[in-house]
Amino acid sequence: MATKVNRVNTLKACFEMGKTRPTAMEIHQWMEEKLHIVESELLTLQLVGKLNAVYMKFINIVCYEKYLRLLAGKSNITLLNGDITSVTISPADMETVSVRVLNIPP
């Protein structure tokens, strides 16, 4: 069974393709130190390897709109090895995601 779900209160950070992929630790550090995202304002983080992106879902629309105003556009992340990778931050609520649940009775 597949269902279409819209992402709400969510920002998408896309890391430059063809560069070294940041680790989860580097992403958390970048979000805290460079983006100044308060952990208590985040509901979930989702790393999507094939898109080289991270989805940041905020606890409510107020937090989402605050960070959208502050962060939308281009940024960069400095990796532990010294590489600098560009990042594009944009709203993810315009995307639709297919969610498939397996092995449950109808």
Tab-separated table of N, CA, C and O in Angstrom:
chain	number	residue	atom	x	y	z
A	1	MET	N	0.840	-1.168	0.000
A	1	MET	CA	0.000	0.000	0.000
A	1	MET	C	0.889	1.235	0.000
A	1	MET	O	1.789	1.359	0.820
A	2	ALA	N	0.667	2.162	-0.905
A	2	ALA	CA	1.443	3.397	-0.986
A	2	ALA	C	0.524	4.588	-0.758
A	2	ALA	O	-0.616	4.591	-1.204
A	3	THR	N	1.022	5.572	-0.063
A	3	THR	CA	0.270	6.779	0.229
A	3	THR	C	1.134	7.987	-0.080
A	3	THR	O	2.337	7.974	0.176
A	4	LYS	N	0.538	9.040	-0.627
A	4	LYS	CA	1.252	10.281	-0.886
A	4	LYS	C	1.179	11.157	0.359
A	4	LYS	O	0.115	11.353	0.934
A	5	VAL	N	2.317	11.677	0.776
A	5	VAL	CA	2.400	12.514	1.967
A	5	VAL	C	3.160	13.786	1.616
A	5	VAL	O	4.212	13.729	0.988
A	6	ASN	N	2.610	14.940	2.008
A	6	ASN	CA	3.319	16.207	1.813
A	6	ASN	C	4.195	16.475	3.026
A	6	ASN	O	3.793	16.231	4.154
A	7	ARG	N	5.381	16.967	2.771
A	7	ARG	CA	6.274	17.344	3.870
A	7	ARG	C	5.851	18.729	4.349
A	7	ARG	O	5.772	19.661	3.563
A	8	VAL	N	5.589	18.859	5.634
A	8	VAL	CA	5.204	20.152	6.191
A	8	VAL	C	6.233	20.574	7.236
A	8	VAL	O	6.867	19.733	7.869
A	9	ASN	N	6.403	21.880	7.393
A	9	ASN	CA	7.346	22.450	8.364
A	9	ASN	C	8.744	21.862	8.196
A	9	ASN	O	9.442	21.613	9.178
A	10	THR	N	9.160	21.645	6.942
A	10	THR	CA	10.410	20.948	6.672
A	10	THR	C	11.283	21.710	5.696
A	10	THR	O	10.815	22.180	4.663
A	11	LEU	N	12.565	21.826	6.041
A	11	LEU	CA	13.570	22.389	5.138
A	11	LEU	C	14.427	21.262	4.592
A	11	LEU	O	14.663	20.264	5.274
A	12	LYS	N	14.899	21.443	3.357
A	12	LYS	CA	15.759	20.458	2.709
A	12	LYS	C	17.114	21.110	2.455
A	12	LYS	O	17.191	22.184	1.870
A	13	ALA	N	18.174	20.464	2.927
A	13	ALA	CA	19.538	20.927	2.668
A	13	ALA	C	20.187	19.927	1.714
A	13	ALA	O	20.375	18.766	2.072
A	14	CYS	N	20.482	20.383	0.489
A	14	CYS	CA	21.103	19.527	-0.526
A	14	CYS	C	22.594	19.829	-0.589
A	14	CYS	O	22.984	20.961	-0.866
A	15	PHE	N	23.404	18.811	-0.366
A	15	PHE	CA	24.852	18.953	-0.410
A	15	PHE	C	25.335	18.738	-1.841
A	15	PHE	O	24.768	17.932	-2.580
A	16	GLU	N	26.373	19.459	-2.217
A	16	GLU	CA	26.906	19.419	-3.572
A	16	GLU	C	27.262	17.994	-3.982
A	16	GLU	O	27.960	17.285	-3.265
A	17	MET	N	26.750	17.597	-5.137
A	17	MET	CA	27.044	16.264	-5.662
A	17	MET	C	28.479	16.226	-6.189
A	17	MET	O	29.011	17.232	-6.633
A	18	GLY	N	29.089	15.058	-6.136
A	18	GLY	CA	30.440	14.907	-6.650
A	18	GLY	C	31.517	15.275	-5.651
A	18	GLY	O	32.700	15.155	-5.932
A	19	LYS	N	31.116	15.757	-4.497
A	19	LYS	CA	32.067	16.092	-3.432
A	19	LYS	C	31.960	15.024	-2.346
A	19	LYS	O	31.054	14.205	-2.343
A	20	THR	N	32.890	15.073	-1.400
A	20	THR	CA	32.832	14.144	-0.273
A	20	THR	C	31.529	14.370	0.483
A	20	THR	O	31.196	15.510	0.818
A	21	ARG	N	30.810	13.309	0.750
A	21	ARG	CA	29.543	13.408	1.471
A	21	ARG	C	29.817	13.650	2.950
A	21	ARG	O	30.611	12.938	3.559
A	22	PRO	N	29.159	14.645	3.553
A	22	PRO	CA	29.361	14.870	4.986
A	22	PRO	C	28.804	13.715	5.805
A	22	PRO	O	27.796	13.113	5.444
A	23	THR	N	29.465	13.422	6.909
A	23	THR	CA	28.986	12.383	7.819
A	23	THR	C	27.850	12.950	8.673
A	23	THR	O	27.649	14.172	8.733
A	24	ALA	N	27.135	12.078	9.346
A	24	ALA	CA	26.060	12.517	10.233
A	24	ALA	C	26.597	13.454	11.310
A	24	ALA	O	25.976	14.467	11.628
A	25	MET	N	27.766	13.141	11.843
A	25	MET	CA	28.363	13.994	12.870
A	25	MET	C	28.679	15.385	12.315
A	25	MET	O	28.416	16.399	12.959
A	26	GLU	N	29.239	15.445	11.100
A	26	GLU	CA	29.557	16.741	10.480
A	26	GLU	C	28.292	17.550	10.219
A	26	GLU	O	28.282	18.774	10.414
A	27	ILE	N	27.216	16.880	9.823
A	27	ILE	CA	25.951	17.574	9.577
A	27	ILE	C	25.390	18.140	10.876
A	27	ILE	O	24.970	19.297	10.935
A	28	HIS	N	25.397	17.343	11.939
A	28	HIS	CA	24.905	17.825	13.243
A	28	HIS	C	25.727	19.015	13.727
A	28	HIS	O	25.175	19.997	14.217
A	29	GLN	N	27.029	18.923	13.588
A	29	GLN	CA	27.908	20.011	14.009
A	29	GLN	C	27.634	21.268	13.187
A	29	GLN	O	27.558	22.371	13.733
A	30	TRP	N	27.470	21.136	11.882
A	30	TRP	CA	27.173	22.253	10.976
A	30	TRP	C	25.856	22.916	11.343
A	30	TRP	O	25.754	24.143	11.394
A	31	MET	N	24.839	22.094	11.628
A	31	MET	CA	23.535	22.642	11.984
A	31	MET	C	23.596	23.439	13.288
A	31	MET	O	22.961	24.482	13.414
A	32	GLU	N	24.382	22.948	14.216
A	32	GLU	CA	24.491	23.625	15.518
A	32	GLU	C	25.379	24.867	15.440
A	32	GLU	O	24.995	25.941	15.906
A	33	GLU	N	26.561	24.727	14.850
A	33	GLU	CA	27.554	25.804	14.893
A	33	GLU	C	27.387	26.859	13.801
A	33	GLU	O	27.644	28.035	14.041
A	34	LYS	N	26.974	26.464	12.609
A	34	LYS	CA	26.868	27.427	11.507
A	34	LYS	C	25.437	27.917	11.319
A	34	LYS	O	25.206	29.095	11.105
A	35	LEU	N	24.472	26.998	11.370
A	35	LEU	CA	23.084	27.385	11.153
A	35	LEU	C	22.402	27.856	12.428
A	35	LEU	O	21.359	28.487	12.383
A	36	HIS	N	22.975	27.518	13.586
A	36	HIS	CA	22.444	27.904	14.899
A	36	HIS	C	21.015	27.399	15.116
A	36	HIS	O	20.168	28.106	15.663
A	37	ILE	N	20.764	26.168	14.676
A	37	ILE	CA	19.455	25.554	14.881
A	37	ILE	C	19.397	25.014	16.311
A	37	ILE	O	20.289	24.306	16.752
A	38	VAL	N	18.342	25.379	16.999
A	38	VAL	CA	18.136	24.932	18.375
A	38	VAL	C	17.526	23.530	18.322
A	38	VAL	O	16.483	23.321	17.697
A	39	GLU	N	18.181	22.580	18.970
A	39	GLU	CA	17.753	21.178	18.910
A	39	GLU	C	16.304	20.988	19.358
A	39	GLU	O	15.568	20.189	18.775
A	40	SER	N	15.865	21.734	20.352
A	40	SER	CA	14.500	21.570	20.861
A	40	SER	C	13.442	22.051	19.863
A	40	SER	O	12.257	21.756	20.023
A	41	GLU	N	13.847	22.777	18.821
A	41	GLU	CA	12.908	23.239	17.799
A	41	GLU	C	12.801	22.261	16.627
A	41	GLU	O	11.999	22.463	15.728
A	42	LEU	N	13.620	21.212	16.641
A	42	LEU	CA	13.580	20.191	15.599
A	42	LEU	C	12.737	19.006	16.061
A	42	LEU	O	12.859	18.560	17.194
A	43	LEU	N	11.923	18.502	15.149
A	43	LEU	CA	11.151	17.303	15.443
A	43	LEU	C	11.902	16.072	14.948
A	43	LEU	O	12.105	15.118	15.692
A	44	THR	N	12.360	16.109	13.680
A	44	THR	CA	13.109	14.985	13.119
A	44	THR	C	14.139	15.467	12.107
A	44	THR	O	14.015	16.550	11.547
A	45	LEU	N	15.130	14.619	11.902
A	45	LEU	CA	16.113	14.785	10.822
A	45	LEU	C	16.077	13.513	10.000
A	45	LEU	O	16.000	12.419	10.544
A	46	GLN	N	16.138	13.667	8.688
A	46	GLN	CA	16.176	12.502	7.818
A	46	GLN	C	17.311	12.685	6.823
A	46	GLN	O	17.297	13.608	6.020
A	47	LEU	N	18.306	11.808	6.884
A	47	LEU	CA	19.399	11.816	5.921
A	47	LEU	C	18.986	10.949	4.738
A	47	LEU	O	18.575	9.801	4.929
A	48	VAL	N	19.104	11.492	3.532
A	48	VAL	CA	18.744	10.755	2.322
A	48	VAL	C	19.986	10.672	1.446
A	48	VAL	O	20.341	11.626	0.749
A	49	GLY	N	20.653	9.518	1.530
A	49	GLY	CA	21.923	9.331	0.839
A	49	GLY	C	21.854	9.494	-0.659
A	49	GLY	O	22.696	10.151	-1.255
A	50	LYS	N	20.839	8.926	-1.313
A	50	LYS	CA	20.802	8.981	-2.772
A	50	LYS	C	20.554	10.391	-3.293
A	50	LYS	O	20.907	10.702	-4.419
A	51	LEU	N	19.983	11.266	-2.467
A	51	LEU	CA	19.793	12.668	-2.852
A	51	LEU	C	20.899	13.562	-2.315
A	51	LEU	O	20.939	14.747	-2.624
A	52	ASN	N	21.768	12.993	-1.472
A	52	ASN	CA	22.823	13.757	-0.811
A	52	ASN	C	22.212	14.952	-0.077
A	52	ASN	O	22.634	16.096	-0.248
A	53	ALA	N	21.181	14.667	0.718
A	53	ALA	CA	20.413	15.726	1.368
A	53	ALA	C	20.020	15.332	2.787
A	53	ALA	O	20.077	14.170	3.166
A	54	VAL	N	19.622	16.351	3.534
A	54	VAL	CA	19.055	16.135	4.860
A	54	VAL	C	17.768	16.952	4.939
A	54	VAL	O	17.702	18.090	4.470
A	55	TYR	N	16.725	16.315	5.477
A	55	TYR	CA	15.447	16.989	5.705
A	55	TYR	C	15.357	17.324	7.184
A	55	TYR	O	15.564	16.463	8.031
A	56	MET	N	15.039	18.590	7.478
A	56	MET	CA	14.928	19.070	8.851
A	56	MET	C	13.469	19.452	9.109
A	56	MET	O	12.994	20.443	8.563
A	57	LYS	N	12.768	18.651	9.898
A	57	LYS	CA	11.358	18.927	10.208
A	57	LYS	C	11.287	19.623	11.554
A	57	LYS	O	11.794	19.112	12.554
A	58	PHE	N	10.641	20.779	11.576
A	58	PHE	CA	10.557	21.590	12.789
A	58	PHE	C	9.258	21.307	13.537
A	58	PHE	O	8.295	20.792	12.972
A	59	ILE	N	9.243	21.657	14.822
A	59	ILE	CA	8.129	21.283	15.696
A	59	ILE	C	6.832	22.012	15.345
A	59	ILE	O	5.760	21.514	15.654
A	60	ASN	N	6.936	23.180	14.719
A	60	ASN	CA	5.715	23.907	14.347
A	60	ASN	C	6.027	24.900	13.225
A	60	ASN	O	7.184	25.087	12.848
A	61	ILE	N	4.987	25.524	12.723
A	61	ILE	CA	5.135	26.444	11.592
A	61	ILE	C	5.924	27.694	11.977
A	61	ILE	O	6.629	28.261	11.148
A	62	VAL	N	5.830	28.119	13.223
A	62	VAL	CA	6.559	29.312	13.670
A	62	VAL	C	8.073	29.077	13.571
A	62	VAL	O	8.805	29.896	13.015
A	63	CYS	N	8.529	27.950	14.082
A	63	CYS	CA	9.958	27.609	13.999
A	63	CYS	C	10.382	27.428	12.544
A	63	CYS	O	11.437	27.911	12.122
A	64	TYR	N	9.564	26.733	11.776
A	64	TYR	CA	9.872	26.506	10.362
A	64	TYR	C	10.045	27.830	9.624
A	64	TYR	O	11.030	28.031	8.909
A	65	GLU	N	9.101	28.754	9.790
A	65	GLU	CA	9.174	30.037	9.080
A	65	GLU	C	10.361	30.878	9.546
A	65	GLU	O	10.977	31.581	8.743
A	66	LYS	N	10.700	30.791	10.824
A	66	LYS	CA	11.872	31.510	11.338
A	66	LYS	C	13.136	31.039	10.627
A	66	LYS	O	13.914	31.845	10.109
A	67	TYR	N	13.339	29.716	10.569
A	67	TYR	CA	14.545	29.182	9.939
A	67	TYR	C	14.500	29.318	8.417
A	67	TYR	O	15.540	29.496	7.784
A	68	LEU	N	13.327	29.293	7.818
A	68	LEU	CA	13.210	29.509	6.385
A	68	LEU	C	13.705	30.908	6.033
A	68	LEU	O	14.494	31.078	5.100
A	69	ARG	N	13.276	31.918	6.801
A	69	ARG	CA	13.733	33.301	6.567
A	69	ARG	C	15.243	33.427	6.761
A	69	ARG	O	15.927	34.104	6.003
A	70	LEU	N	15.769	32.771	7.795
A	70	LEU	CA	17.188	32.902	8.115
A	70	LEU	C	18.104	32.108	7.188
A	70	LEU	O	19.224	32.540	6.896
A	71	LEU	N	17.662	30.939	6.726
A	71	LEU	CA	18.589	29.994	6.107
A	71	LEU	C	18.392	29.743	4.616
A	71	LEU	O	19.316	29.231	3.976
A	72	ALA	N	17.223	30.052	4.055
A	72	ALA	CA	16.959	29.703	2.652
A	72	ALA	C	18.008	30.300	1.734
A	72	ALA	O	18.404	31.458	1.876
A	73	GLY	N	18.488	29.496	0.807
A	73	GLY	CA	19.501	29.937	-0.150
A	73	GLY	C	20.739	29.062	-0.072
A	73	GLY	O	20.662	27.871	0.173
A	74	LYS	N	21.890	29.690	-0.271
A	74	LYS	CA	23.160	28.953	-0.320
A	74	LYS	C	23.894	29.047	1.013
A	74	LYS	O	23.821	30.053	1.710
A	75	SER	N	24.594	27.993	1.329
A	75	SER	CA	25.460	27.940	2.503
A	75	SER	C	26.629	27.039	2.128
A	75	SER	O	26.761	26.649	0.969
A	76	ASN	N	27.464	26.726	3.086
A	76	ASN	CA	28.518	25.745	2.856
A	76	ASN	C	28.833	25.047	4.166
A	76	ASN	O	28.484	25.521	5.235
A	77	ILE	N	29.465	23.894	4.015
A	77	ILE	CA	29.856	23.102	5.179
A	77	ILE	C	31.330	22.755	5.023
A	77	ILE	O	31.768	22.384	3.937
A	78	THR	N	32.092	22.940	6.087
A	78	THR	CA	33.499	22.557	6.095
A	78	THR	C	33.609	21.199	6.770
A	78	THR	O	33.225	21.042	7.928
A	79	LEU	N	34.111	20.231	6.026
A	79	LEU	CA	34.229	18.872	6.534
A	79	LEU	C	35.479	18.729	7.400
A	79	LEU	O	36.376	19.577	7.368
A	80	LEU	N	35.541	17.664	8.162
A	80	LEU	CA	36.682	17.442	9.057
A	80	LEU	C	37.994	17.315	8.295
A	80	LEU	O	39.057	17.644	8.822
A	81	ASN	N	37.937	16.861	7.030
A	81	ASN	CA	39.164	16.737	6.234
A	81	ASN	C	39.572	18.064	5.582
A	81	ASN	O	40.541	18.115	4.842
A	82	GLY	N	38.804	19.135	5.824
A	82	GLY	CA	39.128	20.453	5.288
A	82	GLY	C	38.392	20.813	4.012
A	82	GLY	O	38.405	21.968	3.594
A	83	ASP	N	37.748	19.838	3.359
A	83	ASP	CA	36.974	20.123	2.145
A	83	ASP	C	35.795	21.030	2.487
A	83	ASP	O	35.193	20.911	3.559
A	84	ILE	N	35.466	21.906	1.548
A	84	ILE	CA	34.301	22.779	1.696
A	84	ILE	C	33.290	22.384	0.631
A	84	ILE	O	33.619	22.307	-0.555
A	85	THR	N	32.070	22.106	1.053
A	85	THR	CA	31.001	21.677	0.159
A	85	THR	C	29.870	22.690	0.213
A	85	THR	O	29.470	23.107	1.299
A	86	SER	N	29.359	23.091	-0.942
A	86	SER	CA	28.235	24.025	-0.946
A	86	SER	C	26.937	23.289	-0.635
A	86	SER	O	26.795	22.100	-0.900
A	87	VAL	N	26.000	24.034	-0.058
A	87	VAL	CA	24.719	23.475	0.368
A	87	VAL	C	23.616	24.432	-0.091
A	87	VAL	O	23.757	25.641	0.046
A	88	THR	N	22.546	23.880	-0.638
A	88	THR	CA	21.376	24.678	-0.991
A	88	THR	C	20.258	24.315	-0.031
A	88	THR	O	19.893	23.138	0.094
A	89	ILE	N	19.729	25.328	0.657
A	89	ILE	CA	18.663	25.112	1.635
A	89	ILE	C	17.375	25.682	1.070
A	89	ILE	O	17.332	26.852	0.665
A	90	SER	N	16.329	24.853	1.039
A	90	SER	CA	15.054	25.276	0.460
A	90	SER	C	13.896	24.609	1.192
A	90	SER	O	14.088	23.631	1.906
A	91	PRO	N	12.681	25.135	0.997
A	91	PRO	CA	11.522	24.489	1.613
A	91	PRO	C	11.291	23.125	0.988
A	91	PRO	O	11.452	22.957	-0.217
A	92	ALA	N	10.930	22.168	1.801
A	92	ALA	CA	10.633	20.829	1.291
A	92	ALA	C	9.135	20.578	1.246
A	92	ALA	O	8.706	19.533	0.772
A	93	ASP	N	8.344	21.538	1.701
A	93	ASP	CA	6.903	21.312	1.783
A	93	ASP	C	6.208	21.321	0.424
A	93	ASP	O	5.037	20.997	0.331
A	94	MET	N	6.928	21.644	-0.626
A	94	MET	CA	6.345	21.610	-1.966
A	94	MET	C	6.474	20.209	-2.573
A	94	MET	O	5.879	19.916	-3.594
A	95	GLU	N	7.253	19.353	-1.958
A	95	GLU	CA	7.476	18.007	-2.457
A	95	GLU	C	6.416	17.057	-1.918
A	95	GLU	O	5.904	17.232	-0.825
A	96	THR	N	6.128	16.045	-2.705
A	96	THR	CA	5.251	14.969	-2.258
A	96	THR	C	6.077	13.697	-2.180
A	96	THR	O	6.862	13.407	-3.076
A	97	VAL	N	5.908	12.959	-1.120
A	97	VAL	CA	6.679	11.745	-0.891
A	97	VAL	C	5.734	10.555	-0.885
A	97	VAL	O	4.664	10.609	-0.283
A	98	SER	N	6.125	9.491	-1.549
A	98	SER	CA	5.350	8.251	-1.489
A	98	SER	C	5.854	7.438	-0.318
A	98	SER	O	7.055	7.181	-0.198
A	99	VAL	N	4.944	7.026	0.536
A	99	VAL	CA	5.292	6.213	1.697
A	99	VAL	C	4.664	4.846	1.482
A	99	VAL	O	3.472	4.724	1.225
A	100	ARG	N	5.490	3.806	1.581
A	100	ARG	CA	5.032	2.446	1.378
A	100	ARG	C	5.237	1.644	2.648
A	100	ARG	O	6.332	1.610	3.192
A	101	VAL	N	4.180	1.030	3.131
A	101	VAL	CA	4.258	0.221	4.332
A	101	VAL	C	4.066	-1.234	3.929
A	101	VAL	O	3.069	-1.583	3.307
A	102	LEU	N	4.997	-2.070	4.298
A	102	LEU	CA	4.968	-3.475	3.921
A	102	LEU	C	4.691	-4.369	5.122
A	102	LEU	O	4.911	-3.984	6.266
A	103	ASN	N	4.222	-5.563	4.821
A	103	ASN	CA	4.040	-6.624	5.826
A	103	ASN	C	3.048	-6.292	6.936
A	103	ASN	O	3.253	-6.649	8.095
A	104	ILE	N	2.003	-5.573	6.579
A	104	ILE	CA	0.913	-5.387	7.534
A	104	ILE	C	-0.383	-5.817	6.838
A	104	ILE	O	-0.519	-5.689	5.629
A	105	PRO	N	-1.323	-6.330	7.581
A	105	PRO	CA	-2.569	-6.749	6.950
A	105	PRO	C	-3.374	-5.544	6.462
A	105	PRO	O	-3.278	-4.465	7.045
A	106	PRO	N	-4.135	-5.713	5.387
A	106	PRO	CA	-4.927	-4.594	4.868
A	106	PRO	C	-5.938	-4.172	5.904
A	106	PRO	O	-6.310	-3.160	6.158
